[in-house]
């Protein structure tokens, strides 16, 4: 049964923010499935990437080390968007999947769960997914979150 099909957009101003997305889980769920996809993954504009690196070096690197950092900036390329997912059930935290993958297909059931999530009883009630927008380096980043259930507790 489909529980959620949400599409959205993020911009660099959304970096270091979280989006909490509540949903309701009914009784009789054997397996909760989650699919997060976002794009683009990589900032293809080298000039813009170098400027973003310079801005971060100005903030986080001591002045005497900035020239060296800029001379070696290519080792930090390509810059990539990073969006991750965590899950909470009616009782609290069920785990987080802090992965680099732009497509994440996850599940949780009473007996098993994707790495980062906790298997256990799928308690009916209010659940939520939190999207963590760690870093958005492209002008816009589209995301798509789908959540659905199946009755079977099978992979």
PDB file of C-alpha atoms in Angstrom:
ATOM      1  CA  UNK A   1       0.000   0.000   0.000  1.00  0.00           C
ATOM      2  CA  UNK A   2       1.402   3.400  -0.986  1.00  0.00           C
ATOM      3  CA  UNK A   3       1.791   5.703   2.021  1.00  0.00           C
ATOM      4  CA  UNK A   4       3.714   8.613   0.541  1.00  0.00           C
ATOM      5  CA  UNK A   5       4.865   9.855  -2.845  1.00  0.00           C
ATOM      6  CA  UNK A   6       6.550  13.217  -2.375  1.00  0.00           C
ATOM      7  CA  UNK A   7       8.636  15.283  -4.768  1.00  0.00           C
ATOM      8  CA  UNK A   8      10.455  18.465  -3.877  1.00  0.00           C
ATOM      9  CA  UNK A   9      13.313  20.786  -4.708  1.00  0.00           C
ATOM     10  CA  UNK A  10      16.248  22.032  -2.685  1.00  0.00           C
ATOM     11  CA  UNK A  11      18.708  24.841  -3.301  1.00  0.00           C
ATOM     12  CA  UNK A  12      22.078  25.768  -1.771  1.00  0.00           C
ATOM     13  CA  UNK A  13      20.208  27.874   0.826  1.00  0.00           C
ATOM     14  CA  UNK A  14      18.680  24.615   2.116  1.00  0.00           C
ATOM     15  CA  UNK A  15      22.086  23.144   2.987  1.00  0.00           C
ATOM     16  CA  UNK A  16      22.473  22.141   6.642  1.00  0.00           C
ATOM     17  CA  UNK A  17      18.704  21.892   7.138  1.00  0.00           C
ATOM     18  CA  UNK A  18      16.271  19.056   7.766  1.00  0.00           C
ATOM     19  CA  UNK A  19      12.815  18.313   6.400  1.00  0.00           C
ATOM     20  CA  UNK A  20      10.580  16.214   8.651  1.00  0.00           C
ATOM     21  CA  UNK A  21       7.954  14.280   6.711  1.00  0.00           C
ATOM     22  CA  UNK A  22       5.272  12.567   8.823  1.00  0.00           C
ATOM     23  CA  UNK A  23       3.224   9.613   7.663  1.00  0.00           C
ATOM     24  CA  UNK A  24       0.784   7.145   9.218  1.00  0.00           C
ATOM     25  CA  UNK A  25       1.411   3.428   9.411  1.00  0.00           C
ATOM     26  CA  UNK A  26      -1.637   1.159   9.659  1.00  0.00           C
ATOM     27  CA  UNK A  27      -1.844  -2.206  11.384  1.00  0.00           C
ATOM     28  CA  UNK A  28      -0.922  -5.290   9.418  1.00  0.00           C
ATOM     29  CA  UNK A  29       2.275  -3.977   7.868  1.00  0.00           C
ATOM     30  CA  UNK A  30       4.886  -6.691   7.383  1.00  0.00           C
ATOM     31  CA  UNK A  31       7.527  -4.579   5.708  1.00  0.00           C
ATOM     32  CA  UNK A  32       8.005  -0.830   5.327  1.00  0.00           C
ATOM     33  CA  UNK A  33       9.783   0.196   2.116  1.00  0.00           C
ATOM     34  CA  UNK A  34      11.442   3.542   1.482  1.00  0.00           C
ATOM     35  CA  UNK A  35      12.952   4.897  -1.720  1.00  0.00           C
ATOM     36  CA  UNK A  36      14.832   8.212  -1.851  1.00  0.00           C
ATOM     37  CA  UNK A  37      16.214   9.517  -5.101  1.00  0.00           C
ATOM     38  CA  UNK A  38      17.739  12.905  -5.828  1.00  0.00           C
ATOM     39  CA  UNK A  39      19.470  14.576  -8.754  1.00  0.00           C
ATOM     40  CA  UNK A  40      21.732  15.956  -9.892  1.00  0.00           C
ATOM     41  CA  UNK A  41      24.413  14.410  -7.734  1.00  0.00           C
ATOM     42  CA  UNK A  42      27.426  16.318  -9.031  1.00  0.00           C
ATOM     43  CA  UNK A  43      28.176  19.978  -9.673  1.00  0.00           C
ATOM     44  CA  UNK A  44      29.528  19.963 -13.235  1.00  0.00           C
ATOM     45  CA  UNK A  45      30.535  23.647 -13.336  1.00  0.00           C
ATOM     46  CA  UNK A  46      34.227  23.582 -12.393  1.00  0.00           C
ATOM     47  CA  UNK A  47      34.514  27.365 -12.052  1.00  0.00           C
ATOM     48  CA  UNK A  48      31.607  27.459  -9.616  1.00  0.00           C
ATOM     49  CA  UNK A  49      32.995  24.470  -7.701  1.00  0.00           C
ATOM     50  CA  UNK A  50      36.366  26.188  -7.288  1.00  0.00           C
ATOM     51  CA  UNK A  51      34.627  29.348  -6.038  1.00  0.00           C
ATOM     52  CA  UNK A  52      32.627  27.305  -3.486  1.00  0.00           C
ATOM     53  CA  UNK A  53      35.829  25.652  -2.301  1.00  0.00           C
ATOM     54  CA  UNK A  54      37.545  29.041  -1.992  1.00  0.00           C
ATOM     55  CA  UNK A  55      34.615  30.327   0.075  1.00  0.00           C
ATOM     56  CA  UNK A  56      34.825  27.335   2.415  1.00  0.00           C
ATOM     57  CA  UNK A  57      38.614  27.602   2.703  1.00  0.00           C
ATOM     58  CA  UNK A  58      38.167  31.252   3.693  1.00  0.00           C
ATOM     59  CA  UNK A  59      35.817  30.137   6.471  1.00  0.00           C
ATOM     60  CA  UNK A  60      37.498  26.993   7.742  1.00  0.00           C
ATOM     61  CA  UNK A  61      41.219  27.090   6.961  1.00  0.00           C
ATOM     62  CA  UNK A  62      43.823  29.235   8.679  1.00  0.00           C
ATOM     63  CA  UNK A  63      45.016  32.099   6.449  1.00  0.00           C
ATOM     64  CA  UNK A  64      48.563  30.724   6.247  1.00  0.00           C
ATOM     65  CA  UNK A  65      47.228  27.428   4.791  1.00  0.00           C
ATOM     66  CA  UNK A  66      44.746  28.796   2.239  1.00  0.00           C
ATOM     67  CA  UNK A  67      47.198  29.153  -0.655  1.00  0.00           C
ATOM     68  CA  UNK A  68      48.205  25.498  -0.289  1.00  0.00           C
ATOM     69  CA  UNK A  69      44.532  24.483  -0.129  1.00  0.00           C
ATOM     70  CA  UNK A  70      43.703  26.377  -3.323  1.00  0.00           C
ATOM     71  CA  UNK A  71      46.703  24.868  -5.134  1.00  0.00           C
ATOM     72  CA  UNK A  72      45.317  21.425  -4.258  1.00  0.00           C
ATOM     73  CA  UNK A  73      41.619  22.178  -4.670  1.00  0.00           C
ATOM     74  CA  UNK A  74      41.247  19.620  -7.467  1.00  0.00           C
ATOM     75  CA  UNK A  75      41.540  16.787  -4.958  1.00  0.00           C
ATOM     76  CA  UNK A  76      38.147  17.856  -3.551  1.00  0.00           C
ATOM     77  CA  UNK A  77      36.416  17.769  -6.948  1.00  0.00           C
ATOM     78  CA  UNK A  78      33.856  16.968  -8.072  1.00  0.00           C
ATOM     79  CA  UNK A  79      31.614  18.584  -5.484  1.00  0.00           C
ATOM     80  CA  UNK A  80      28.481  16.576  -4.804  1.00  0.00           C
ATOM     81  CA  UNK A  81      25.081  17.110  -3.271  1.00  0.00           C
ATOM     82  CA  UNK A  82      24.481  15.078  -0.122  1.00  0.00           C
ATOM     83  CA  UNK A  83      20.992  14.205   1.083  1.00  0.00           C
ATOM     84  CA  UNK A  84      20.381  11.489   3.669  1.00  0.00           C
ATOM     85  CA  UNK A  85      17.422   9.925   5.423  1.00  0.00           C
ATOM     86  CA  UNK A  86      16.542   8.937   8.989  1.00  0.00           C
ATOM     87  CA  UNK A  87      13.438   7.201  10.306  1.00  0.00           C
ATOM     88  CA  UNK A  88      11.386   7.544  13.486  1.00  0.00           C
ATOM     89  CA  UNK A  89       8.425   5.447  14.602  1.00  0.00           C
ATOM     90  CA  UNK A  90       5.813   6.137  17.274  1.00  0.00           C
ATOM     91  CA  UNK A  91       8.369   5.231  19.955  1.00  0.00           C
ATOM     92  CA  UNK A  92      11.324   7.169  18.591  1.00  0.00           C
ATOM     93  CA  UNK A  93      14.460   6.743  16.520  1.00  0.00           C
ATOM     94  CA  UNK A  94      14.592   3.761  14.117  1.00  0.00           C
ATOM     95  CA  UNK A  95      17.867   4.633  12.443  1.00  0.00           C
ATOM     96  CA  UNK A  96      19.639   6.679   9.814  1.00  0.00           C
ATOM     97  CA  UNK A  97      21.093   5.954   6.424  1.00  0.00           C
ATOM     98  CA  UNK A  98      23.866   8.457   5.877  1.00  0.00           C
ATOM     99  CA  UNK A  99      24.968   7.313   2.469  1.00  0.00           C
ATOM    100  CA  UNK A 100      26.418   9.050  -0.574  1.00  0.00           C
ATOM    101  CA  UNK A 101      24.084   7.196  -2.955  1.00  0.00           C
ATOM    102  CA  UNK A 102      21.696   9.352  -4.957  1.00  0.00           C
ATOM    103  CA  UNK A 103      19.286   6.396  -5.017  1.00  0.00           C
ATOM    104  CA  UNK A 104      18.570   4.653  -1.736  1.00  0.00           C
ATOM    105  CA  UNK A 105      16.176   1.717  -1.544  1.00  0.00           C
ATOM    106  CA  UNK A 106      15.620   0.796   2.091  1.00  0.00           C
ATOM    107  CA  UNK A 107      13.321  -1.335   4.190  1.00  0.00           C
ATOM    108  CA  UNK A 108      12.510  -2.228   7.748  1.00  0.00           C
ATOM    109  CA  UNK A 109      10.540  -5.173   9.062  1.00  0.00           C
ATOM    110  CA  UNK A 110      10.212  -7.039  12.329  1.00  0.00           C
ATOM    111  CA  UNK A 111      13.032  -9.462  11.462  1.00  0.00           C
ATOM    112  CA  UNK A 112      15.344  -7.479   9.172  1.00  0.00           C
ATOM    113  CA  UNK A 113      16.252  -3.988   8.071  1.00  0.00           C
ATOM    114  CA  UNK A 114      18.587  -2.174   5.712  1.00  0.00           C
ATOM    115  CA  UNK A 115      21.938  -1.259   7.299  1.00  0.00           C
ATOM    116  CA  UNK A 116      21.468   1.801   9.470  1.00  0.00           C
ATOM    117  CA  UNK A 117      17.826   1.010  10.288  1.00  0.00           C
ATOM    118  CA  UNK A 118      16.603  -1.076  13.208  1.00  0.00           C
ATOM    119  CA  UNK A 119      14.482  -4.164  12.687  1.00  0.00           C
ATOM    120  CA  UNK A 120      11.616  -4.611  15.084  1.00  0.00           C
ATOM    121  CA  UNK A 121       7.891  -4.335  15.548  1.00  0.00           C
ATOM    122  CA  UNK A 122       6.229  -2.069  12.995  1.00  0.00           C
ATOM    123  CA  UNK A 123       4.029  -0.197  15.426  1.00  0.00           C
ATOM    124  CA  UNK A 124       0.934   1.383  13.877  1.00  0.00           C
ATOM    125  CA  UNK A 125       0.647   5.142  14.259  1.00  0.00           C
ATOM    126  CA  UNK A 126       2.601   8.278  13.450  1.00  0.00           C
ATOM    127  CA  UNK A 127       6.012   7.743  11.875  1.00  0.00           C
ATOM    128  CA  UNK A 128       8.307  10.230  10.172  1.00  0.00           C
ATOM    129  CA  UNK A 129      11.198  10.422   7.757  1.00  0.00           C
ATOM    130  CA  UNK A 130      13.718  13.199   8.139  1.00  0.00           C
ATOM    131  CA  UNK A 131      15.608  14.282   5.050  1.00  0.00           C
ATOM    132  CA  UNK A 132      18.904  15.857   6.011  1.00  0.00           C
ATOM    133  CA  UNK A 133      20.130  18.247   3.360  1.00  0.00           C
ATOM    134  CA  UNK A 134      23.770  18.232   4.345  1.00  0.00           C
ATOM    135  CA  UNK A 135      25.081  19.991   1.267  1.00  0.00           C
ATOM    136  CA  UNK A 136      23.386  21.258  -1.889  1.00  0.00           C
ATOM    137  CA  UNK A 137      25.995  22.591  -4.311  1.00  0.00           C
ATOM    138  CA  UNK A 138      23.955  22.693  -7.511  1.00  0.00           C
ATOM    139  CA  UNK A 139      21.499  25.524  -8.232  1.00  0.00           C
ATOM    140  CA  UNK A 140      18.648  23.120  -7.588  1.00  0.00           C
ATOM    141  CA  UNK A 141      18.372  19.509  -6.511  1.00  0.00           C
ATOM    142  CA  UNK A 142      15.177  17.535  -7.110  1.00  0.00           C
ATOM    143  CA  UNK A 143      14.229  14.786  -4.682  1.00  0.00           C
ATOM    144  CA  UNK A 144      11.608  12.068  -4.695  1.00  0.00           C
ATOM    145  CA  UNK A 145      10.617  10.109  -1.596  1.00  0.00           C
ATOM    146  CA  UNK A 146       8.329   7.102  -1.814  1.00  0.00           C
ATOM    147  CA  UNK A 147       7.094   5.021   1.120  1.00  0.00           C
ATOM    148  CA  UNK A 148       4.953   1.913   0.817  1.00  0.00           C
ATOM    149  CA  UNK A 149       4.125  -1.188   2.773  1.00  0.00           C
ATOM    150  CA  UNK A 150       3.821  -4.835   1.986  1.00  0.00           C
ATOM    151  CA  UNK A 151       2.222  -7.513   4.090  1.00  0.00           C
ATOM    152  CA  UNK A 152       5.102  -9.943   3.764  1.00  0.00           C
ATOM    153  CA  UNK A 153       8.203  -9.673   5.912  1.00  0.00           C
ATOM    154  CA  UNK A 154      10.469 -10.780   3.097  1.00  0.00           C
ATOM    155  CA  UNK A 155      13.294  -9.145   1.205  1.00  0.00           C
TER     156      UNK A 155
END
